[in-house]
Each structure stands twice: as structure tokens, then as C-alpha cells.
PDB file of C-alpha atoms in Angstrom:
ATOM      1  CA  UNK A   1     130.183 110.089  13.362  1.00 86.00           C
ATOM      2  CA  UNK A   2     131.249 107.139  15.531  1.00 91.00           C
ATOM      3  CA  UNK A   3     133.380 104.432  13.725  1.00 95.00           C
ATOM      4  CA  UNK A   4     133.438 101.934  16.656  1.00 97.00           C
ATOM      5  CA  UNK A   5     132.136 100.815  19.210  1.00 96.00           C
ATOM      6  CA  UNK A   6     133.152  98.746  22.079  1.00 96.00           C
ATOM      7  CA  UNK A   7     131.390  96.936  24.677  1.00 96.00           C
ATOM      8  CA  UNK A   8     131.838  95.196  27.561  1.00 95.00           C
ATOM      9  CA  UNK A   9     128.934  92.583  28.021  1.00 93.00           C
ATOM     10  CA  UNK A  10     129.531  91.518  31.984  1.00 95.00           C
ATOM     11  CA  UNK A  11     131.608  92.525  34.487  1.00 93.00           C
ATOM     12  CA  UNK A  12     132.225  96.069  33.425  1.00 92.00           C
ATOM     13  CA  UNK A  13     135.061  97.557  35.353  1.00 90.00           C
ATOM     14  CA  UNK A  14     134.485  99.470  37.665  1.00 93.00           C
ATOM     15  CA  UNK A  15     130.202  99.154  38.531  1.00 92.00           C
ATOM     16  CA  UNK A  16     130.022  95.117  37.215  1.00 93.00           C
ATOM     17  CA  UNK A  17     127.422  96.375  34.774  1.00 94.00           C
ATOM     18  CA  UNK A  18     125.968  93.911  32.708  1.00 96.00           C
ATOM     19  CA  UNK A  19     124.226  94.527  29.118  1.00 97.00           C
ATOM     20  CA  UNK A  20     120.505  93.379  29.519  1.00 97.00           C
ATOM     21  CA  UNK A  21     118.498  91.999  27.189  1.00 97.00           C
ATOM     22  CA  UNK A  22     116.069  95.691  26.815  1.00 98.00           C
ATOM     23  CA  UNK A  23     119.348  97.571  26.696  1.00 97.00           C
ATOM     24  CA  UNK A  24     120.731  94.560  23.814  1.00 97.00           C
ATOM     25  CA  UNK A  25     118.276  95.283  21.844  1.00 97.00           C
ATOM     26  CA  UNK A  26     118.424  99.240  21.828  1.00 97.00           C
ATOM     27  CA  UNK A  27     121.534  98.840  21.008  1.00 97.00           C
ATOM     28  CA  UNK A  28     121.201  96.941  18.102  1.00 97.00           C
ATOM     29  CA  UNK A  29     118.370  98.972  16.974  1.00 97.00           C
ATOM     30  CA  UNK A  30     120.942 102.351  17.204  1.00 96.00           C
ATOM     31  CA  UNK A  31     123.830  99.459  15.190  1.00 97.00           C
ATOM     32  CA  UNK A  32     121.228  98.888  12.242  1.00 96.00           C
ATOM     33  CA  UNK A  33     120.909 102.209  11.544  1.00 96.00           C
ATOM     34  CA  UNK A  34     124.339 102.363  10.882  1.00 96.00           C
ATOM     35  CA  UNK A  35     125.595  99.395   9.608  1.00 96.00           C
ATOM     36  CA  UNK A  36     129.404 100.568   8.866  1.00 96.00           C
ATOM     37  CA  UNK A  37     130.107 100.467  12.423  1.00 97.00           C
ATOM     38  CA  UNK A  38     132.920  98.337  13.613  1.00 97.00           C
ATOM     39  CA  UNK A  39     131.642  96.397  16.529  1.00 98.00           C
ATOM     40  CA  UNK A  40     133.974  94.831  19.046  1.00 97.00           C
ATOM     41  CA  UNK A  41     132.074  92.899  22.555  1.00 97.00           C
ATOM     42  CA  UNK A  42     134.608  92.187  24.965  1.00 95.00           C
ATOM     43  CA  UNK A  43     133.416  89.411  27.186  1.00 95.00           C
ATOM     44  CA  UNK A  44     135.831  88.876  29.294  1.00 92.00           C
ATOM     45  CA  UNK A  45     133.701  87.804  32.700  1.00 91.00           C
ATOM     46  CA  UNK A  46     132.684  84.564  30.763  1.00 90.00           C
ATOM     47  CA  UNK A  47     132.913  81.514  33.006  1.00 84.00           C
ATOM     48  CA  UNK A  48     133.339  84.009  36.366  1.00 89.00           C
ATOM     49  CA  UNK A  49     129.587  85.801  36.093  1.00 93.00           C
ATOM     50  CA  UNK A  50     126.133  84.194  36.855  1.00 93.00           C
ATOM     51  CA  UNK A  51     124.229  86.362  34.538  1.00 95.00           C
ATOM     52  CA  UNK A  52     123.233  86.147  30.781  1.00 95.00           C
ATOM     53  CA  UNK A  53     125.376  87.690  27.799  1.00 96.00           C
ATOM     54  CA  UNK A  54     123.119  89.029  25.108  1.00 97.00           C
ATOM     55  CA  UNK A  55     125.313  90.060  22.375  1.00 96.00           C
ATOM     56  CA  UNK A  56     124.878  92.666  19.709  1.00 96.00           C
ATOM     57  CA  UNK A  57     126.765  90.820  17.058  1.00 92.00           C
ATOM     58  CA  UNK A  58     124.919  90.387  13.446  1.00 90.00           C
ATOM     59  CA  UNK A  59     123.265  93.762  12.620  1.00 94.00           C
ATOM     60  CA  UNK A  60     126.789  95.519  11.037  1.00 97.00           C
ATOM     61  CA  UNK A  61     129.059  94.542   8.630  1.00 97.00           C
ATOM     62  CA  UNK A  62     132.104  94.228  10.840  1.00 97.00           C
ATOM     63  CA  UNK A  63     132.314  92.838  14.082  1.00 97.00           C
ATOM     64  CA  UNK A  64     134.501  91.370  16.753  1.00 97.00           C
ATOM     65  CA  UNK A  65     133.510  89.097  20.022  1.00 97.00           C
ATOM     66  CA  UNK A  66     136.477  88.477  22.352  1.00 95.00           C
ATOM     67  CA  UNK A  67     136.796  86.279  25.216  1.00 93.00           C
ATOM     68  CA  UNK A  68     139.988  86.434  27.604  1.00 90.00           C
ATOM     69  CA  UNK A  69     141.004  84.494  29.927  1.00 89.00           C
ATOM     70  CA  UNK A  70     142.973  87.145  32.064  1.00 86.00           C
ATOM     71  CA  UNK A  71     139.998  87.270  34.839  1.00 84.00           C
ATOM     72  CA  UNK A  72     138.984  83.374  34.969  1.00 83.00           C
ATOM     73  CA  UNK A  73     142.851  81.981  34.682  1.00 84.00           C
ATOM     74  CA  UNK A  74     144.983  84.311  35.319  1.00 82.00           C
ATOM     75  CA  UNK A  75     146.245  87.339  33.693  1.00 81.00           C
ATOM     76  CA  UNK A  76     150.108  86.061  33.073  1.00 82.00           C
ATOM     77  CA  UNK A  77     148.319  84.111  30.273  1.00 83.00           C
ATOM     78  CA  UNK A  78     147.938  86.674  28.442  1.00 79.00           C
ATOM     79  CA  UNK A  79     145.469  84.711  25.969  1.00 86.00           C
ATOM     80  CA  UNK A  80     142.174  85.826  23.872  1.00 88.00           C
ATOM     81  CA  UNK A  81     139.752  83.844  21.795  1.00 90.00           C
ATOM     82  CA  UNK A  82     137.919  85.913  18.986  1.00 93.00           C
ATOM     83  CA  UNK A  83     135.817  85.684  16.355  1.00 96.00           C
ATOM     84  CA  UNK A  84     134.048  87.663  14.397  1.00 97.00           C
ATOM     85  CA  UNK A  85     133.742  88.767  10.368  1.00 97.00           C
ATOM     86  CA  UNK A  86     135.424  87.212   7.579  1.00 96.00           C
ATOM     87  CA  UNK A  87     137.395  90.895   7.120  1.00 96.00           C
ATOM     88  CA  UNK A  88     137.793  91.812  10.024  1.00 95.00           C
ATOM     89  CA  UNK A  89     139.361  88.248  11.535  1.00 94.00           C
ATOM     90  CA  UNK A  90     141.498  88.219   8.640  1.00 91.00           C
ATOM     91  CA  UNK A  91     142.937  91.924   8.959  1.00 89.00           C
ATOM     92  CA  UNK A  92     143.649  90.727  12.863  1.00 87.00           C
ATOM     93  CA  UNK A  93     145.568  87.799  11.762  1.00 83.00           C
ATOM     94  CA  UNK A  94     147.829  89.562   9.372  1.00 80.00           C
ATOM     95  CA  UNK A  95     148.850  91.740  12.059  1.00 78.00           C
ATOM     96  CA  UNK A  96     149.720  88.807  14.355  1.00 74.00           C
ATOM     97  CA  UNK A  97     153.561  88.875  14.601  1.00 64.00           C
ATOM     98  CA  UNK A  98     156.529  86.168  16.540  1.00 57.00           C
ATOM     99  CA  UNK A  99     158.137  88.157  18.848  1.00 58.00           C
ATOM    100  CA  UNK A 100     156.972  89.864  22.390  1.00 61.00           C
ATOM    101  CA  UNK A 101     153.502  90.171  21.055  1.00 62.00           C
ATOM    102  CA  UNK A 102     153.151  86.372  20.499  1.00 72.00           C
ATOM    103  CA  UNK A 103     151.094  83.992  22.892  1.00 77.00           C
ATOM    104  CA  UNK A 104     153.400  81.261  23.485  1.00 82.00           C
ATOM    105  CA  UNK A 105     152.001  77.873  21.877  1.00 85.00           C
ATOM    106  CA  UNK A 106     153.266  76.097  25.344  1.00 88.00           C
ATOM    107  CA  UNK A 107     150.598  78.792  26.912  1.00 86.00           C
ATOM    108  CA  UNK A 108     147.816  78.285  24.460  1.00 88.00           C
ATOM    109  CA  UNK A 109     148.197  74.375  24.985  1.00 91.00           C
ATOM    110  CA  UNK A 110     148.230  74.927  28.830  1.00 89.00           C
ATOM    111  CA  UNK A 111     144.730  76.709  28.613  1.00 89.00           C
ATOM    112  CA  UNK A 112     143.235  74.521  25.811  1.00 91.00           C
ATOM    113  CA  UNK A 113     144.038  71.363  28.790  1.00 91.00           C
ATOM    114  CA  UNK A 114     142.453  73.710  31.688  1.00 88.00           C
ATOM    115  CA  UNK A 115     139.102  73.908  29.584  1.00 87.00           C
ATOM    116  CA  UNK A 116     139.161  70.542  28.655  1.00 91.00           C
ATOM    117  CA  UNK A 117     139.709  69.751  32.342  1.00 91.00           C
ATOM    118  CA  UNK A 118     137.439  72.022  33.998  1.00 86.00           C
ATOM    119  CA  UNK A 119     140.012  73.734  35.726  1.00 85.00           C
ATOM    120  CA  UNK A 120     137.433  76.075  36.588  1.00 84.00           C
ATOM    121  CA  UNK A 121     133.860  75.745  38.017  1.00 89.00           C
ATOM    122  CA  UNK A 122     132.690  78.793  36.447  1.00 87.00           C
ATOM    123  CA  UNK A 123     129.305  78.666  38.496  1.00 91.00           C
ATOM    124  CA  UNK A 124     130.938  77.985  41.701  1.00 92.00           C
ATOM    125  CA  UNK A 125     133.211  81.195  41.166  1.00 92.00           C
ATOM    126  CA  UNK A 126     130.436  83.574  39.844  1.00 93.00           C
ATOM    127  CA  UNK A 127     128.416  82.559  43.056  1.00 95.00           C
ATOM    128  CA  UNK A 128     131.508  83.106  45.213  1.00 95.00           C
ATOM    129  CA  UNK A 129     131.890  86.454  43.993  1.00 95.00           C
ATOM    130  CA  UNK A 130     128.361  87.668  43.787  1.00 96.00           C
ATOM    131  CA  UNK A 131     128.790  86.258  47.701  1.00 97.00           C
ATOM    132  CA  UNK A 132     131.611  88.796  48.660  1.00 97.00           C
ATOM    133  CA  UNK A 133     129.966  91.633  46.533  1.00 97.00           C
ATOM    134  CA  UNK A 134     126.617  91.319  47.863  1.00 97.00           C
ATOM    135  CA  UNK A 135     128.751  90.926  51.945  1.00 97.00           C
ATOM    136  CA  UNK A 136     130.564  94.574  50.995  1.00 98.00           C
ATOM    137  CA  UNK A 137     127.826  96.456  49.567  1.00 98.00           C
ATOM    138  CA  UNK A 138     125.199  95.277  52.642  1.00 97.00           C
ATOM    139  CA  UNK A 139     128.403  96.167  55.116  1.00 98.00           C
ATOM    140  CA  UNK A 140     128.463  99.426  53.401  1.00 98.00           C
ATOM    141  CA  UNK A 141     124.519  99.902  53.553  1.00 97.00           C
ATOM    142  CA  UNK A 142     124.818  99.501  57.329  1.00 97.00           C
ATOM    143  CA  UNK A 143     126.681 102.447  57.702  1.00 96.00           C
ATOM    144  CA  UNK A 144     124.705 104.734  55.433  1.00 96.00           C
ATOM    145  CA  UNK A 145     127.078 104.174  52.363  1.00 97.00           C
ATOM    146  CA  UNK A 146     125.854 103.638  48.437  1.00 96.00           C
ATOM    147  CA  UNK A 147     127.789 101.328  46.734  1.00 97.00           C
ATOM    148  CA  UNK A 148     127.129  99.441  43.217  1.00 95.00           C
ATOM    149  CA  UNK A 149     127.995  95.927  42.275  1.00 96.00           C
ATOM    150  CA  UNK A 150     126.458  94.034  39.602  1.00 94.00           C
ATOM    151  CA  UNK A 151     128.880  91.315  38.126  1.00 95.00           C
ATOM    152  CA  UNK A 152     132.099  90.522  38.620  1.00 93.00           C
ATOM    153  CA  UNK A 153     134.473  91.245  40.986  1.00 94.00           C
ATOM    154  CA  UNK A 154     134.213  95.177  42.072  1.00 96.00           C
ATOM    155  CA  UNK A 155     132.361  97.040  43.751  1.00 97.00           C
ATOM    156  CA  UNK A 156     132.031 101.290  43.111  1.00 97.00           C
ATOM    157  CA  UNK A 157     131.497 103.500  45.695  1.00 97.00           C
ATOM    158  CA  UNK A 158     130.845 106.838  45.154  1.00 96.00           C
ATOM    159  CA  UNK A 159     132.975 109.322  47.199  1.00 96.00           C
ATOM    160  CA  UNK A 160     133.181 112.846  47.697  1.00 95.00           C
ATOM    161  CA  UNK A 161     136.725 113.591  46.878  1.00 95.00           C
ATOM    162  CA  UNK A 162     138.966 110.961  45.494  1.00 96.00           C
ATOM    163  CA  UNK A 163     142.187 111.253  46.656  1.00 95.00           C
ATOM    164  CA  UNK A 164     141.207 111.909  50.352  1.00 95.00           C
ATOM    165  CA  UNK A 165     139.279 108.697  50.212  1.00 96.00           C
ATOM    166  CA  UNK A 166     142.618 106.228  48.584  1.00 97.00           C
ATOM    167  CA  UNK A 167     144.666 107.864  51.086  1.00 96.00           C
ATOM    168  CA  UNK A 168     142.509 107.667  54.159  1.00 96.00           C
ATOM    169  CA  UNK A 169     142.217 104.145  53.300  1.00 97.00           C
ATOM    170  CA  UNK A 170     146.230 103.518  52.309  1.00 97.00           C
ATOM    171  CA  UNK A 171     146.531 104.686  56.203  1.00 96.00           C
ATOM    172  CA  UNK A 172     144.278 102.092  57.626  1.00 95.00           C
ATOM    173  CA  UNK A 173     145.553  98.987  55.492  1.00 96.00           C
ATOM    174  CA  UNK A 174     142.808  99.332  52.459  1.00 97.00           C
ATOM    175  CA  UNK A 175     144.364  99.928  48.876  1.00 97.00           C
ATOM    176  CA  UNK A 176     141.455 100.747  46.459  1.00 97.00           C
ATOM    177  CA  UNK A 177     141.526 102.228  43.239  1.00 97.00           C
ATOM    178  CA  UNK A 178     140.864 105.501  42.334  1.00 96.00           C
ATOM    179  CA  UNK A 179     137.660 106.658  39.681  1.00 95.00           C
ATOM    180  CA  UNK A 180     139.543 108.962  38.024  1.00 95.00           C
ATOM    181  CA  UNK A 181     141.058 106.294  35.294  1.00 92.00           C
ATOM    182  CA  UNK A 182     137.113 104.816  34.937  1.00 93.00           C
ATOM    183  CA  UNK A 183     135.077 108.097  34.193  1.00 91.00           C
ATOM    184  CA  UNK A 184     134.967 110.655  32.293  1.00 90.00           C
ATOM    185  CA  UNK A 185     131.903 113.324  33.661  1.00 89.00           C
ATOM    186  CA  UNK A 186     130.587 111.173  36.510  1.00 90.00           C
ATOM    187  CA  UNK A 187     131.102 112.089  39.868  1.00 94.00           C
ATOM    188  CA  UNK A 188     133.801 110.947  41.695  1.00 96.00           C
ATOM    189  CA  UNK A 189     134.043 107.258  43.356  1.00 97.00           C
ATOM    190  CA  UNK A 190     136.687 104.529  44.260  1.00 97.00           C
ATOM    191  CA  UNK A 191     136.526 101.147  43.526  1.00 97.00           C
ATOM    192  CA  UNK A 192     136.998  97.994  45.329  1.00 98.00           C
ATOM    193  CA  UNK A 193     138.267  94.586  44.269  1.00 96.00           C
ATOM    194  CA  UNK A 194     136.396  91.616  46.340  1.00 96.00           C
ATOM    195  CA  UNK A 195     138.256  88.697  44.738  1.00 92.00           C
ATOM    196  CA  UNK A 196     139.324  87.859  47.825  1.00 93.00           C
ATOM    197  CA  UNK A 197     137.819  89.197  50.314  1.00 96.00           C
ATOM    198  CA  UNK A 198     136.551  87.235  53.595  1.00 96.00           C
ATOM    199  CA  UNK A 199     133.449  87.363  55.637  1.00 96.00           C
ATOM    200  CA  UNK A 200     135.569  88.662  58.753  1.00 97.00           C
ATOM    201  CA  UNK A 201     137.373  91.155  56.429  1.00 97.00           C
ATOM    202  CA  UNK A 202     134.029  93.053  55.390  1.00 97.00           C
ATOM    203  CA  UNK A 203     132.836  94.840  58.602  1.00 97.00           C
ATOM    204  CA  UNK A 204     136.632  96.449  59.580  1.00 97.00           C
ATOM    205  CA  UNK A 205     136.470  97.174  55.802  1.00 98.00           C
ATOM    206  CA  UNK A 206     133.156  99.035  55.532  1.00 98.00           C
ATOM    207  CA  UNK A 207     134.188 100.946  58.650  1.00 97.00           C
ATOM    208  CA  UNK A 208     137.135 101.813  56.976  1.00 97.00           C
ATOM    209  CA  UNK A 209     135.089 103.399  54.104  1.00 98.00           C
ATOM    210  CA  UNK A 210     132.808 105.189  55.682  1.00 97.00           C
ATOM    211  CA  UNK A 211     135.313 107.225  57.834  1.00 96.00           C
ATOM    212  CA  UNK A 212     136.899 107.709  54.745  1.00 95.00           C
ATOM    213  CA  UNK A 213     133.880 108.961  52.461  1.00 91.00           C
ATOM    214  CA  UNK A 214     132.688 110.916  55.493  1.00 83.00           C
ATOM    215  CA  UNK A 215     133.951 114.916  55.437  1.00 66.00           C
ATOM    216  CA  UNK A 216     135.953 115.654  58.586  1.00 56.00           C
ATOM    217  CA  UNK A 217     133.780 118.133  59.917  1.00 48.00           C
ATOM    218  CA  UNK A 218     134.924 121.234  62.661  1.00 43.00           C
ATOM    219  CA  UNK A 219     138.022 118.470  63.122  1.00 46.00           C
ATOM    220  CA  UNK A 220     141.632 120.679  63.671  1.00 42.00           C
ATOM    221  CA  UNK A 221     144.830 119.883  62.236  1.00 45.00           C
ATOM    222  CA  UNK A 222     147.734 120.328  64.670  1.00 39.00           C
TER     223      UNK A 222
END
């Protein structure tokens, strides 16, 4: 009974999960079936991610492939490219308005010269941030912690209560993010940002964690 579906190729937020080829290809296989579908692929990790896409595009009648440049550039841009079906381009267009919903032409000019330019050495950035993942998630490992990061620039770390974890962490310096706005029946978990995160920063920060994900045990309030 689905109409749509959306899907984030790389960098999902909040695990950095990345559509594979096998999983591609199931996909497509559940789109043929029903070709009414409205597909829309949100690829916004392009030029920040060192793995593959493999889109789903082609197998229904409508579709939509989007590329922002909110994570590579900056997200004051405020600036998408898309393409997709005759229909369904079209129907976007005519509800394109001048006003506070408009991209700026001064802004669309000022990323059209950073491509150009190569404002951004997209393979240099997806390396530094699989670097600062990878640092986290083996900090976390060394204290007995699980932690996920496949793309991008989180990392997910399941927790046992939420809300004890943020605010354990607020106290020591750390803001992280709660789950709760990411999931729906999962368990709980917190997520981390690593876009700028330093080699010194990760071992104070994985401490920091794991006396937060850890319950207080026989420990008395005064």
C-alpha cells in the first residue's frame, strides 16, 4: 500500500549506512513489482563518502535523485540538484516559488564556481572522515563499547537509556544527539558527529561514553 519511497544511498543519518549493490538490487526487484511507486534517492554524502552509490532509479514510472550540497559546502546554502522523470521534474518546478523558499541566483552561482573550482577534494574529505570514524569506534572498542559507523560523518552507539546517556555527557563537555528523533522500534542509542573531531579528542571522549552507557551500579545519591 506504500506510495513512496525514500532512500538515502550513503551516509544515512544516524549509522552511515550505505545501500550495497545485493541490497540495490533487492530493492529494485521489490520497485518492479510495483511500478506506481514514487521513488525519491537522496544522495546527499556525494563528494564527502569513499564508497559506491548504486541507485535504484529506472524500474518505476516516477522517480526523483537529489543531491545537496548542505553536508559537502555548507548547509547556509541551502541548494539541491535533482533530476528525475519528465512528470515528476515538471510538477517540482511548478511548485518552485520567489520568495523565502527561493535559492538565491547569487548562491547558485557561488556553488556552480566552487565545483568548477574544486573547492572540495571530495576524496581527501571522505578519507578524513572515515579516519575520525574508524579513531572513535576503535576508542570505543577499547573500553568494551559497540558502536556503528559506515559512511559519513556519525557514529551510533547504542545505549541503555537515552536521556541518562546526553546528560551524563552534557556534564562532562560532550553534546551528542539523542536516538529518539532517528528510530522508530530500535533500541535506544545516541549519536555522535566526528566532523571534527581530533586524534587527542577521541580517548577523553570514549571515556566519556562509556561511563555514560555504563549503569551506576549499588552507587548512592546524597
Amino acid at each position: 500500500g506504500a506510495r513512496a519511497l525514500i532512500v538515502t544511498a550513503r551516509a544515512h543519518t544516524p549509522t552511515g549506512a550505505v545501500v550495497s549493490a545485493a541490497r540495490a538490487r533487492a530493492l529494485r526487484a521489490v520497485l518492479r513489482a510495483h511500478p506506481h511507486t514514487l521513488l525519491i534517492e537522496d544522495d546527499h554524502g556525494h563528494g564527502i563518502v569513499d564508497l559506491p552509490l548504486h541507485p535504484l532509479a529506472g524500474v518505476t514510472r516516477h522517480w526523483a535523485f537529489v543531491r545537496s550540497v548542505a553536508k559537502a559546502y555548507g548547509p547556509d546554502l541551502r541548494l539541491a540538484t535533482l533530476t528525475g522523470d519528465e512528470v515528476t521534474v515538471d510538477r517540482v518546478r511548478g511548485r518552485q516559488r520567489l520568495g523565502p523558499g527561493w535559492v538565491s541566483r547569487l548562491l547558485q552561482r557561488t556553488v556552480v564556481r566552487m565545483w568548477a573550482d574544486g573547492a572540495v577534494n571530495g576524496p581527501e574529505v571522505a578519507a578524513a572522515y572515515r579516519a575520525r570514524r574508524e579513531l572513535l569506534i576503535d576508542a570505543l572498542a577499547d573500553h568494551g563499547v559497540e558502536a556503528h559507523g559506515r559512511s559519513g560523518m556519525n557514529v551510533w552507539v547504542p545505549v541503555p537509556d537515552e536521556t541518562a546517556a546526553v546528560s551524563r555527557l552534557l556534564h562532562e563537555g560532550w553534546a551528542v544527539a539523542p536516538g529518539a528523533r532517528y528510530r522508530l522500534a530500535t533500541p535506544p542509542g545516541i549519536r555522535i558527529t566526528v566532523s571534527t573531531l581530533t586524534p587527542e579528542e577521541a580517548g577523553p571522549l570514549a571515556e566519556a561514553v562509556a561511563r555514560a552507557v555504563t549503569p551506576t551500579k549499588g552507587r548512592v545519591q546524597a
